[in-house]
Amino acid sequence: MEDSRIALPIGTALDRFIKRKQDEFQYASGELSQLLRDIALSGKVVNREINKAGLINIAGPIGTENIQGEEQQKLDVLANIRFTRALTKGGEAAALISEEDEDVTDLNNNGKYVIAIDPLDGSSNIDVNVSIGTIFSVYRRKSPIGTPITKEDVLQKGSEQVAAGYLLYGSSTMLVYTTGHGVNGFTFEASLGEYFLSHPDMCIPKNGKMYSINEGSYNSFPQPVKDYVEHCKSSNLSGRYIGSLVADFHRNLLKGGIYIYPQTASSPNGKLRLMYECNALAFIAEQAGGKASTGIERILDIEPKEYHQRVPLFIGSTNMVEKAESFFKS
Ligand code: AHM
Ligand code: MG
């Protein structure tokens, strides 16, 4: 069947794009659109703060640890405050869980949505001017509007996401998101203070020439992962590992490739968090024609048990992820 959706041209402003997309859905109330605008706006504020990090005293550790015992950076905490504040003011979100907070933050009982967010991913790169990102997932709450948020509202499978995206603070700042109808990328034009459509209908190549994994931990990888890494080497693939998930994922999305964070001795369940990092990127990967799994199981099918749950992640070009999975089967 022919797709009746209107393709919007490169250069379309984000606000206009969101409005036009909303008009395509007869019963859309506009709340999800407003939520996306709130996130995009907070992204501008965080972007501004990251850009001046070297000039004022906001880079570096703050002297505290998050719930997972990881050192918090000043910008981690600042980004968390910015996103929480914008979502509180917006009113569309009932609650938020964040990599930086121990528990759920209640926002507005009358809100329809629940947000999971990693406000600033790749924190160890903040001080050294390497790309970092924000990752977010949006779920529709299950309990009736106006009642207190329940654990079931928050602990939903990735397949229940209604939207997901990331902001990449890199050589240019980008917002990439999906509402389940393909993936679109917007570049932030700082002098105009606006995001413009730069990457319409993003599709990840089925194969790629790059693999991204922290090979320093090779000795503690499970045997199937070691086998896959050897396969990549013997296939003359290039190793590319920034150590900033959003940046590694974004490059692979554009050029084709696989990103892997497996189980290791220091992270027996993998390092990355299902609710804050893996689900959002898995939704985007699938919407772009790619794949995401734990090596064994589809990421979006995992029933979450706790907010800060970690899982191994294999994500990117379909053929590469399937090849990696084949080593677990054999
Ligand atoms: P963070 O959320 O604490 O920043 O950790 C996630 C980051 C990813 O961006 C990155 O891919 C990975 O951790 C790098 O970890 P490692 O240094 O162990 O390779
Ligand atoms: Mg993170």
mmCIF file of C-alpha atoms and ligand atoms in Angstrom:
data_model
loop_
_atom_site.group_PDB
_atom_site.id
_atom_site.type_symbol
_atom_site.label_atom_id
_atom_site.label_comp_id
_atom_site.label_asym_id
_atom_site.label_seq_id
_atom_site.Cartn_x
_atom_site.Cartn_y
_atom_site.Cartn_z
ATOM 1 C CA MET A 1 0.000 0.000 0.000
ATOM 2 C CA GLU A 2 1.272 3.436 -0.820
ATOM 3 C CA ASP A 3 2.322 5.496 2.187
ATOM 4 C CA SER A 4 0.061 8.515 2.387
ATOM 5 C CA ARG A 5 2.377 10.272 4.850
ATOM 6 C CA ILE A 6 3.827 13.532 3.656
ATOM 7 C CA ALA A 7 7.628 13.559 3.318
ATOM 8 C CA LEU A 8 8.905 16.828 4.725
ATOM 9 C CA PRO A 9 11.945 18.455 3.107
ATOM 10 C CA ILE A 10 15.398 18.863 4.613
ATOM 11 C CA GLY A 11 15.533 22.169 6.445
ATOM 12 C CA THR A 12 12.044 21.851 7.960
ATOM 13 C CA ALA A 13 12.118 23.314 11.469
ATOM 14 C CA LEU A 14 11.520 20.819 14.298
ATOM 15 C CA ASP A 15 8.389 22.595 15.566
ATOM 16 C CA ARG A 16 6.823 22.530 12.124
ATOM 17 C CA PHE A 17 7.829 18.901 11.624
ATOM 18 C CA ILE A 18 6.262 17.839 14.935
ATOM 19 C CA LYS A 19 3.063 19.730 14.114
ATOM 20 C CA ARG A 20 2.764 18.209 10.634
ATOM 21 C CA LYS A 21 3.364 14.704 11.987
ATOM 22 C CA GLN A 22 0.749 15.228 14.684
ATOM 23 C CA ASP A 23 -1.797 16.285 12.051
ATOM 24 C CA GLU A 24 -1.350 12.893 10.353
ATOM 25 C CA PHE A 25 -2.915 11.160 13.379
ATOM 26 C CA GLN A 26 -6.592 11.832 13.686
ATOM 27 C CA TYR A 27 -6.847 11.392 17.444
ATOM 28 C CA ALA A 28 -3.498 12.824 18.481
ATOM 29 C CA SER A 29 -4.073 15.226 21.352
ATOM 30 C CA GLY A 30 -0.798 17.088 20.995
ATOM 31 C CA GLU A 31 0.576 16.082 24.395
ATOM 32 C CA LEU A 32 3.298 13.844 22.988
ATOM 33 C CA SER A 33 4.238 16.649 20.608
ATOM 34 C CA GLN A 34 4.559 19.042 23.529
ATOM 35 C CA LEU A 35 6.628 16.507 25.448
ATOM 36 C CA LEU A 36 9.063 16.234 22.544
ATOM 37 C CA ARG A 37 9.295 20.017 22.388
ATOM 38 C CA ASP A 38 10.075 20.153 26.118
ATOM 39 C CA ILE A 39 12.877 17.617 25.693
ATOM 40 C CA ALA A 40 14.250 19.462 22.662
ATOM 41 C CA LEU A 41 14.240 22.723 24.601
ATOM 42 C CA SER A 42 16.078 21.228 27.591
ATOM 43 C CA GLY A 43 18.569 19.824 25.085
ATOM 44 C CA LYS A 44 19.319 23.372 23.944
ATOM 45 C CA VAL A 45 19.989 24.460 27.524
ATOM 46 C CA VAL A 46 22.222 21.460 28.260
ATOM 47 C CA ASN A 47 24.028 21.999 24.958
ATOM 48 C CA ARG A 48 24.796 25.580 25.955
ATOM 49 C CA GLU A 49 26.170 24.443 29.290
ATOM 50 C CA ILE A 50 28.311 21.714 27.741
ATOM 51 C CA ASN A 51 29.747 24.184 25.235
ATOM 52 C CA LYS A 52 31.076 26.437 27.949
ATOM 53 C CA ALA A 53 32.216 23.617 30.240
ATOM 54 C CA GLY A 54 35.890 24.442 29.814
ATOM 55 C CA LEU A 55 35.376 28.105 30.698
ATOM 56 C CA ILE A 56 33.531 27.925 33.959
ATOM 57 C CA ASN A 57 33.690 25.536 36.819
ATOM 58 C CA ILE A 58 31.085 23.010 35.713
ATOM 59 C CA ALA A 59 33.255 20.198 34.349
ATOM 60 C CA GLY A 60 34.704 17.483 36.556
ATOM 61 C CA PRO A 61 33.399 15.342 39.391
ATOM 62 C CA ILE A 62 31.009 16.759 41.938
ATOM 63 C CA GLY A 63 32.255 14.535 44.766
ATOM 64 C CA THR A 64 29.133 12.349 45.007
ATOM 65 C CA GLU A 65 28.113 8.986 43.557
ATOM 66 C CA ASN A 66 24.861 8.002 41.888
ATOM 67 C CA ILE A 67 22.747 5.052 43.021
ATOM 68 C CA GLN A 68 24.993 2.688 41.076
ATOM 69 C CA GLY A 69 28.118 3.857 42.894
ATOM 70 C CA GLU A 70 29.414 5.770 39.868
ATOM 71 C CA GLU A 71 31.108 9.113 40.330
ATOM 72 C CA GLN A 72 28.725 11.940 39.358
ATOM 73 C CA GLN A 73 30.017 14.744 37.177
ATOM 74 C CA LYS A 74 28.755 18.276 37.696
ATOM 75 C CA LEU A 75 27.224 18.279 34.222
ATOM 76 C CA ASP A 76 25.456 14.947 34.883
ATOM 77 C CA VAL A 77 23.698 16.493 37.817
ATOM 78 C CA LEU A 78 23.021 19.751 36.004
ATOM 79 C CA ALA A 79 21.540 17.956 32.975
ATOM 80 C CA ASN A 80 19.344 15.870 35.272
ATOM 81 C CA ILE A 81 18.007 19.038 36.896
ATOM 82 C CA ARG A 82 17.371 20.724 33.523
ATOM 83 C CA PHE A 83 15.382 17.826 32.050
ATOM 84 C CA THR A 84 13.436 17.189 35.253
ATOM 85 C CA ARG A 85 12.522 20.854 35.551
ATOM 86 C CA ALA A 86 11.370 21.159 31.933
ATOM 87 C CA LEU A 87 9.277 18.008 32.160
ATOM 88 C CA THR A 88 7.744 19.161 35.444
ATOM 89 C CA LYS A 89 6.760 22.498 33.939
ATOM 90 C CA GLY A 90 5.457 20.871 30.750
ATOM 91 C CA GLY A 91 2.888 18.797 32.655
ATOM 92 C CA GLU A 92 2.543 16.003 30.068
ATOM 93 C CA ALA A 93 4.693 13.544 32.039
ATOM 94 C CA ALA A 94 3.335 11.902 35.186
ATOM 95 C CA ALA A 95 6.697 10.582 36.339
ATOM 96 C CA LEU A 96 10.327 10.221 35.413
ATOM 97 C CA ILE A 97 13.066 7.737 36.160
ATOM 98 C CA SER A 98 16.643 8.770 35.620
ATOM 99 C CA GLU A 99 20.024 7.091 35.674
ATOM 100 C CA GLU A 100 21.011 9.742 38.209
ATOM 101 C CA ASP A 101 18.137 9.210 40.673
ATOM 102 C CA GLU A 102 17.521 6.288 42.985
ATOM 103 C CA ASP A 103 13.746 6.276 42.731
ATOM 104 C CA VAL A 104 10.860 7.511 40.585
ATOM 105 C CA THR A 105 10.277 11.267 40.513
ATOM 106 C CA ASP A 106 6.571 12.096 40.465
ATOM 107 C CA LEU A 107 5.845 15.031 38.171
ATOM 108 C CA ASN A 108 2.163 15.556 37.421
ATOM 109 C CA ASN A 109 -0.545 13.055 38.349
ATOM 110 C CA ASN A 110 -2.621 14.282 35.435
ATOM 111 C CA GLY A 111 0.137 13.566 32.931
ATOM 112 C CA LYS A 112 -0.283 10.728 30.428
ATOM 113 C CA TYR A 113 3.343 9.709 30.022
ATOM 114 C CA VAL A 114 6.279 8.220 31.897
ATOM 115 C CA ILE A 115 9.835 9.126 30.919
ATOM 116 C CA ALA A 116 13.049 7.145 31.367
ATOM 117 C CA ILE A 117 16.180 9.209 30.808
ATOM 118 C CA ASP A 118 19.944 9.126 30.906
ATOM 119 C CA PRO A 119 20.430 12.903 31.107
ATOM 120 C CA LEU A 120 24.109 12.815 30.138
ATOM 121 C CA ASP A 121 25.590 9.628 28.793
ATOM 122 C CA GLY A 122 29.324 9.178 28.361
ATOM 123 C CA SER A 123 30.182 11.257 31.432
ATOM 124 C CA SER A 124 33.788 10.151 31.465
ATOM 125 C CA ASN A 125 34.198 12.073 28.183
ATOM 126 C CA ILE A 126 32.870 15.403 29.466
ATOM 127 C CA ASP A 127 36.256 16.760 30.542
ATOM 128 C CA VAL A 128 38.017 15.894 27.307
ATOM 129 C CA ASN A 129 35.713 17.454 24.732
ATOM 130 C CA VAL A 130 34.459 14.196 23.249
ATOM 131 C CA SER A 131 30.828 13.844 22.099
ATOM 132 C CA ILE A 132 28.301 12.975 24.789
ATOM 133 C CA GLY A 133 24.533 12.545 24.695
ATOM 134 C CA THR A 134 21.118 12.410 26.329
ATOM 135 C CA ILE A 135 18.954 9.314 25.825
ATOM 136 C CA PHE A 136 15.204 9.180 26.505
ATOM 137 C CA SER A 137 12.221 6.820 26.316
ATOM 138 C CA VAL A 138 8.549 7.749 26.518
ATOM 139 C CA TYR A 139 5.867 5.305 27.708
ATOM 140 C CA ARG A 140 2.127 5.774 28.077
ATOM 141 C CA ARG A 141 1.129 5.226 31.715
ATOM 142 C CA LYS A 142 -1.098 2.217 32.414
ATOM 143 C CA SER A 143 -2.926 3.482 35.520
ATOM 144 C CA PRO A 144 -5.786 5.971 35.148
ATOM 145 C CA ILE A 145 -4.865 9.623 34.838
ATOM 146 C CA GLY A 146 -5.121 11.437 38.171
ATOM 147 C CA THR A 147 -4.140 8.403 40.281
ATOM 148 C CA PRO A 148 -0.692 7.837 41.812
ATOM 149 C CA ILE A 149 1.937 6.331 39.521
ATOM 150 C CA THR A 150 2.560 2.613 40.018
ATOM 151 C CA LYS A 151 5.587 0.410 39.403
ATOM 152 C CA GLU A 152 3.745 -1.128 36.421
ATOM 153 C CA ASP A 153 3.505 2.326 34.828
ATOM 154 C CA VAL A 154 7.262 2.608 34.931
ATOM 155 C CA LEU A 155 8.573 -0.922 34.434
ATOM 156 C CA GLN A 156 7.290 -1.453 30.900
ATOM 157 C CA LYS A 157 8.951 -3.450 28.134
ATOM 158 C CA GLY A 158 10.819 -1.519 25.466
ATOM 159 C CA SER A 159 8.236 -2.646 22.921
ATOM 160 C CA GLU A 160 5.700 -0.429 24.744
ATOM 161 C CA GLN A 161 7.623 2.777 24.050
ATOM 162 C CA VAL A 162 5.594 5.426 22.213
ATOM 163 C CA ALA A 163 8.654 7.531 21.465
ATOM 164 C CA ALA A 164 12.392 7.458 22.028
ATOM 165 C CA GLY A 165 15.351 9.514 21.029
ATOM 166 C CA TYR A 166 18.707 10.993 21.809
ATOM 167 C CA LEU A 167 20.498 14.282 21.729
ATOM 168 C CA LEU A 168 24.086 14.145 20.563
ATOM 169 C CA TYR A 169 26.302 16.992 21.717
ATOM 170 C CA GLY A 170 29.037 16.577 19.137
ATOM 171 C CA SER A 171 30.737 18.448 16.319
ATOM 172 C CA SER A 172 27.181 19.534 15.713
ATOM 173 C CA THR A 173 24.322 19.014 18.121
ATOM 174 C CA MET A 174 21.581 16.714 16.912
ATOM 175 C CA LEU A 175 18.220 15.406 18.017
ATOM 176 C CA VAL A 176 17.292 11.993 16.614
ATOM 177 C CA TYR A 177 13.919 10.504 17.518
ATOM 178 C CA THR A 178 11.191 8.079 16.572
ATOM 179 C CA THR A 179 7.520 7.808 17.446
ATOM 180 C CA GLY A 180 7.332 4.388 15.810
ATOM 181 C CA HIS A 181 7.026 5.729 12.248
ATOM 182 C CA GLY A 182 10.653 5.788 11.159
ATOM 183 C CA VAL A 183 13.570 7.781 12.499
ATOM 184 C CA ASN A 184 14.358 11.420 11.784
ATOM 185 C CA GLY A 185 17.415 13.479 12.677
ATOM 186 C CA PHE A 186 17.540 17.235 13.296
ATOM 187 C CA THR A 187 20.624 19.426 13.499
ATOM 188 C CA PHE A 188 20.705 22.341 15.919
ATOM 189 C CA GLU A 189 21.543 25.675 14.317
ATOM 190 C CA ALA A 190 22.892 27.645 17.275
ATOM 191 C CA SER A 191 22.661 31.136 15.785
ATOM 192 C CA LEU A 192 18.948 30.634 15.055
ATOM 193 C CA GLY A 193 18.368 28.584 18.208
ATOM 194 C CA GLU A 194 16.372 25.997 16.264
ATOM 195 C CA TYR A 195 16.650 22.362 15.162
ATOM 196 C CA PHE A 196 16.177 21.656 11.449
ATOM 197 C CA LEU A 197 15.485 18.369 9.712
ATOM 198 C CA SER A 198 18.834 17.207 8.341
ATOM 199 C CA HIS A 199 18.485 13.404 8.251
ATOM 200 C CA PRO A 200 14.968 12.412 7.125
ATOM 201 C CA ASP A 201 13.867 8.784 7.390
ATOM 202 C CA MET A 202 17.168 7.380 8.640
ATOM 203 C CA CYS A 203 17.996 3.798 7.644
ATOM 204 C CA ILE A 204 20.915 1.798 8.969
ATOM 205 C CA PRO A 205 22.808 -0.221 6.348
ATOM 206 C CA LYS A 206 22.266 -3.986 6.693
ATOM 207 C CA ASN A 207 26.031 -4.480 6.899
ATOM 208 C CA GLY A 208 28.813 -2.276 8.097
ATOM 209 C CA LYS A 209 32.575 -2.141 8.211
ATOM 210 C CA MET A 210 32.946 -1.075 11.844
ATOM 211 C CA TYR A 211 32.681 -2.807 15.187
ATOM 212 C CA SER A 212 32.662 -0.925 18.481
ATOM 213 C CA ILE A 213 33.587 -2.705 21.700
ATOM 214 C CA ASN A 214 35.949 -2.022 24.592
ATOM 215 C CA GLU A 215 38.549 -4.624 23.625
ATOM 216 C CA GLY A 216 40.559 -3.832 26.756
ATOM 217 C CA SER A 217 38.164 -6.193 28.538
ATOM 218 C CA TYR A 218 38.668 -8.965 25.950
ATOM 219 C CA ASN A 219 40.012 -11.489 28.456
ATOM 220 C CA SER A 220 36.785 -11.466 30.428
ATOM 221 C CA PHE A 221 34.380 -11.564 27.447
ATOM 222 C CA PRO A 222 32.189 -14.692 27.154
ATOM 223 C CA GLN A 223 33.549 -17.101 24.527
ATOM 224 C CA PRO A 224 30.883 -16.236 21.872
ATOM 225 C CA VAL A 225 31.876 -12.556 22.113
ATOM 226 C CA LYS A 226 35.572 -13.428 21.778
ATOM 227 C CA ASP A 227 34.678 -15.527 18.735
ATOM 228 C CA TYR A 228 32.703 -12.669 17.178
ATOM 229 C CA VAL A 229 35.545 -10.191 17.765
ATOM 230 C CA GLU A 230 37.955 -12.633 16.067
ATOM 231 C CA HIS A 231 35.462 -12.907 13.208
ATOM 232 C CA CYS A 232 35.431 -9.079 12.867
ATOM 233 C CA LYS A 233 39.220 -8.993 12.781
ATOM 234 C CA SER A 234 39.534 -11.748 10.223
ATOM 235 C CA SER A 235 36.928 -9.927 8.102
ATOM 236 C CA ASN A 236 39.174 -6.823 8.166
ATOM 237 C CA LEU A 237 36.554 -4.655 9.866
ATOM 238 C CA SER A 238 37.672 -1.409 11.491
ATOM 239 C CA GLY A 239 37.535 -1.080 15.258
ATOM 240 C CA ARG A 240 35.925 2.225 16.332
ATOM 241 C CA TYR A 241 35.218 2.836 20.004
ATOM 242 C CA ILE A 242 34.617 6.334 21.336
ATOM 243 C CA GLY A 243 33.390 5.112 24.719
ATOM 244 C CA SER A 244 30.355 7.351 24.353
ATOM 245 C CA LEU A 245 27.377 5.186 23.489
ATOM 246 C CA VAL A 246 25.317 7.844 21.697
ATOM 247 C CA ALA A 247 28.276 8.854 19.536
ATOM 248 C CA ASP A 248 29.239 5.260 18.687
ATOM 249 C CA PHE A 249 25.606 4.379 17.986
ATOM 250 C CA HIS A 250 25.031 7.471 15.846
ATOM 251 C CA ARG A 251 28.069 6.776 13.668
ATOM 252 C CA ASN A 252 27.003 3.179 13.177
ATOM 253 C CA LEU A 253 23.438 4.283 12.379
ATOM 254 C CA LEU A 254 24.734 6.460 9.556
ATOM 255 C CA LYS A 255 27.504 4.252 8.219
ATOM 256 C CA GLY A 256 26.596 0.735 9.308
ATOM 257 C CA GLY A 257 28.269 -1.145 12.146
ATOM 258 C CA ILE A 258 27.739 -2.885 15.451
ATOM 259 C CA TYR A 259 28.158 -1.655 19.019
ATOM 260 C CA ILE A 260 28.655 -4.254 21.738
ATOM 261 C CA TYR A 261 28.805 -3.974 25.511
ATOM 262 C CA PRO A 262 28.899 -7.581 26.733
ATOM 263 C CA GLN A 263 29.181 -9.170 30.149
ATOM 264 C CA THR A 264 32.650 -8.594 31.620
ATOM 265 C CA ALA A 265 34.370 -9.474 34.882
ATOM 266 C CA SER A 266 33.628 -6.035 36.344
ATOM 267 C CA SER A 267 30.105 -5.857 34.830
ATOM 268 C CA PRO A 268 28.678 -9.407 34.951
ATOM 269 C CA ASN A 269 25.330 -8.278 33.446
ATOM 270 C CA GLY A 270 26.869 -5.787 31.059
ATOM 271 C CA LYS A 271 27.295 -2.137 31.975
ATOM 272 C CA LEU A 272 24.435 -0.422 30.161
ATOM 273 C CA ARG A 273 21.038 0.145 31.643
ATOM 274 C CA LEU A 274 17.951 -1.376 30.029
ATOM 275 C CA MET A 275 15.566 1.446 30.964
ATOM 276 C CA TYR A 276 17.808 4.472 30.328
ATOM 277 C CA GLU A 277 20.019 3.452 27.426
ATOM 278 C CA CYS A 278 19.238 0.139 25.742
ATOM 279 C CA ASN A 279 15.465 0.351 25.186
ATOM 280 C CA ALA A 280 15.544 3.776 23.543
ATOM 281 C CA LEU A 281 18.408 2.920 21.206
ATOM 282 C CA ALA A 282 16.890 -0.495 20.428
ATOM 283 C CA PHE A 283 13.618 1.176 19.387
ATOM 284 C CA ILE A 284 15.507 3.607 17.167
ATOM 285 C CA ALA A 285 17.683 0.825 15.704
ATOM 286 C CA GLU A 286 14.643 -1.284 14.807
ATOM 287 C CA GLN A 287 12.773 1.694 13.375
ATOM 288 C CA ALA A 288 15.811 2.367 11.177
ATOM 289 C CA GLY A 289 15.829 -1.262 9.980
ATOM 290 C CA GLY A 290 18.504 -2.505 12.393
ATOM 291 C CA LYS A 291 18.512 -4.858 15.356
ATOM 292 C CA ALA A 292 19.258 -4.913 19.088
ATOM 293 C CA SER A 293 19.684 -7.909 21.369
ATOM 294 C CA THR A 294 21.508 -9.248 24.400
ATOM 295 C CA GLY A 295 23.162 -11.738 22.065
ATOM 296 C CA ILE A 296 20.323 -14.113 22.892
ATOM 297 C CA GLU A 297 17.132 -12.127 23.395
ATOM 298 C CA ARG A 298 15.557 -9.099 21.670
ATOM 299 C CA ILE A 299 16.107 -6.044 23.882
ATOM 300 C CA LEU A 300 12.564 -4.726 23.371
ATOM 301 C CA ASP A 301 11.066 -8.006 24.675
ATOM 302 C CA ILE A 302 12.810 -7.945 28.060
ATOM 303 C CA GLU A 303 10.441 -7.637 31.042
ATOM 304 C CA PRO A 304 12.204 -5.145 33.299
ATOM 305 C CA LYS A 305 12.468 -6.110 36.947
ATOM 306 C CA GLU A 306 14.079 -2.981 38.359
ATOM 307 C CA TYR A 307 14.702 0.597 37.297
ATOM 308 C CA HIS A 308 18.481 0.353 37.140
ATOM 309 C CA GLN A 309 18.683 -3.115 35.562
ATOM 310 C CA ARG A 310 21.701 -3.755 33.338
ATOM 311 C CA VAL A 311 21.814 -5.944 30.240
ATOM 312 C CA PRO A 312 24.422 -6.866 27.624
ATOM 313 C CA LEU A 313 23.862 -4.956 24.370
ATOM 314 C CA PHE A 314 24.503 -5.883 20.735
ATOM 315 C CA ILE A 315 23.061 -3.186 18.489
ATOM 316 C CA GLY A 316 23.352 -1.932 14.935
ATOM 317 C CA SER A 317 23.289 -3.355 11.423
ATOM 318 C CA THR A 318 20.975 -6.363 11.212
ATOM 319 C CA ASN A 319 23.390 -8.767 9.538
ATOM 320 C CA MET A 320 26.145 -7.953 12.012
ATOM 321 C CA VAL A 321 23.940 -8.396 15.077
ATOM 322 C CA GLU A 322 22.635 -11.682 13.658
ATOM 323 C CA LYS A 323 26.179 -12.873 13.006
ATOM 324 C CA ALA A 324 27.122 -12.066 16.615
ATOM 325 C CA GLU A 325 24.033 -13.926 17.850
ATOM 326 C CA SER A 326 24.996 -16.967 15.779
ATOM 327 C CA PHE A 327 28.091 -17.482 17.988
ATOM 328 C CA PHE A 328 25.814 -17.758 21.032
ATOM 329 C CA LYS A 329 23.754 -20.437 19.277
ATOM 330 C CA SER A 330 26.695 -22.550 18.152
HETATM 331 P P1 AHM B 1 27.560 6.301 31.721
HETATM 332 O O1 AHM B 1 26.076 6.264 31.549
HETATM 333 O O2 AHM B 1 27.968 6.232 33.161
HETATM 334 O O3 AHM B 1 28.194 7.458 30.995
HETATM 335 O O4 AHM B 1 28.131 4.937 31.103
HETATM 336 C C1 AHM B 1 27.795 4.567 29.800
HETATM 337 C C2 AHM B 1 28.993 4.687 28.894
HETATM 338 C C3 AHM B 1 28.656 4.586 27.445
HETATM 339 O O5 AHM B 1 28.391 5.848 26.887
HETATM 340 C C4 AHM B 1 29.904 4.006 26.863
HETATM 341 O O6 AHM B 1 29.693 3.351 25.652
HETATM 342 C C5 AHM B 1 30.369 3.095 27.938
HETATM 343 O O7 AHM B 1 29.854 3.622 29.155
HETATM 344 C C6 AHM B 1 31.850 3.031 28.032
HETATM 345 O O8 AHM B 1 32.209 2.173 29.059
HETATM 346 P P2 AHM B 1 33.699 1.595 29.148
HETATM 347 O O9 AHM B 1 34.567 2.732 29.536
HETATM 348 O O10 AHM B 1 33.613 0.532 30.199
HETATM 349 O O11 AHM B 1 34.047 1.027 27.799
HETATM 350 MG MG MG B 2 24.680 6.313 30.439
#
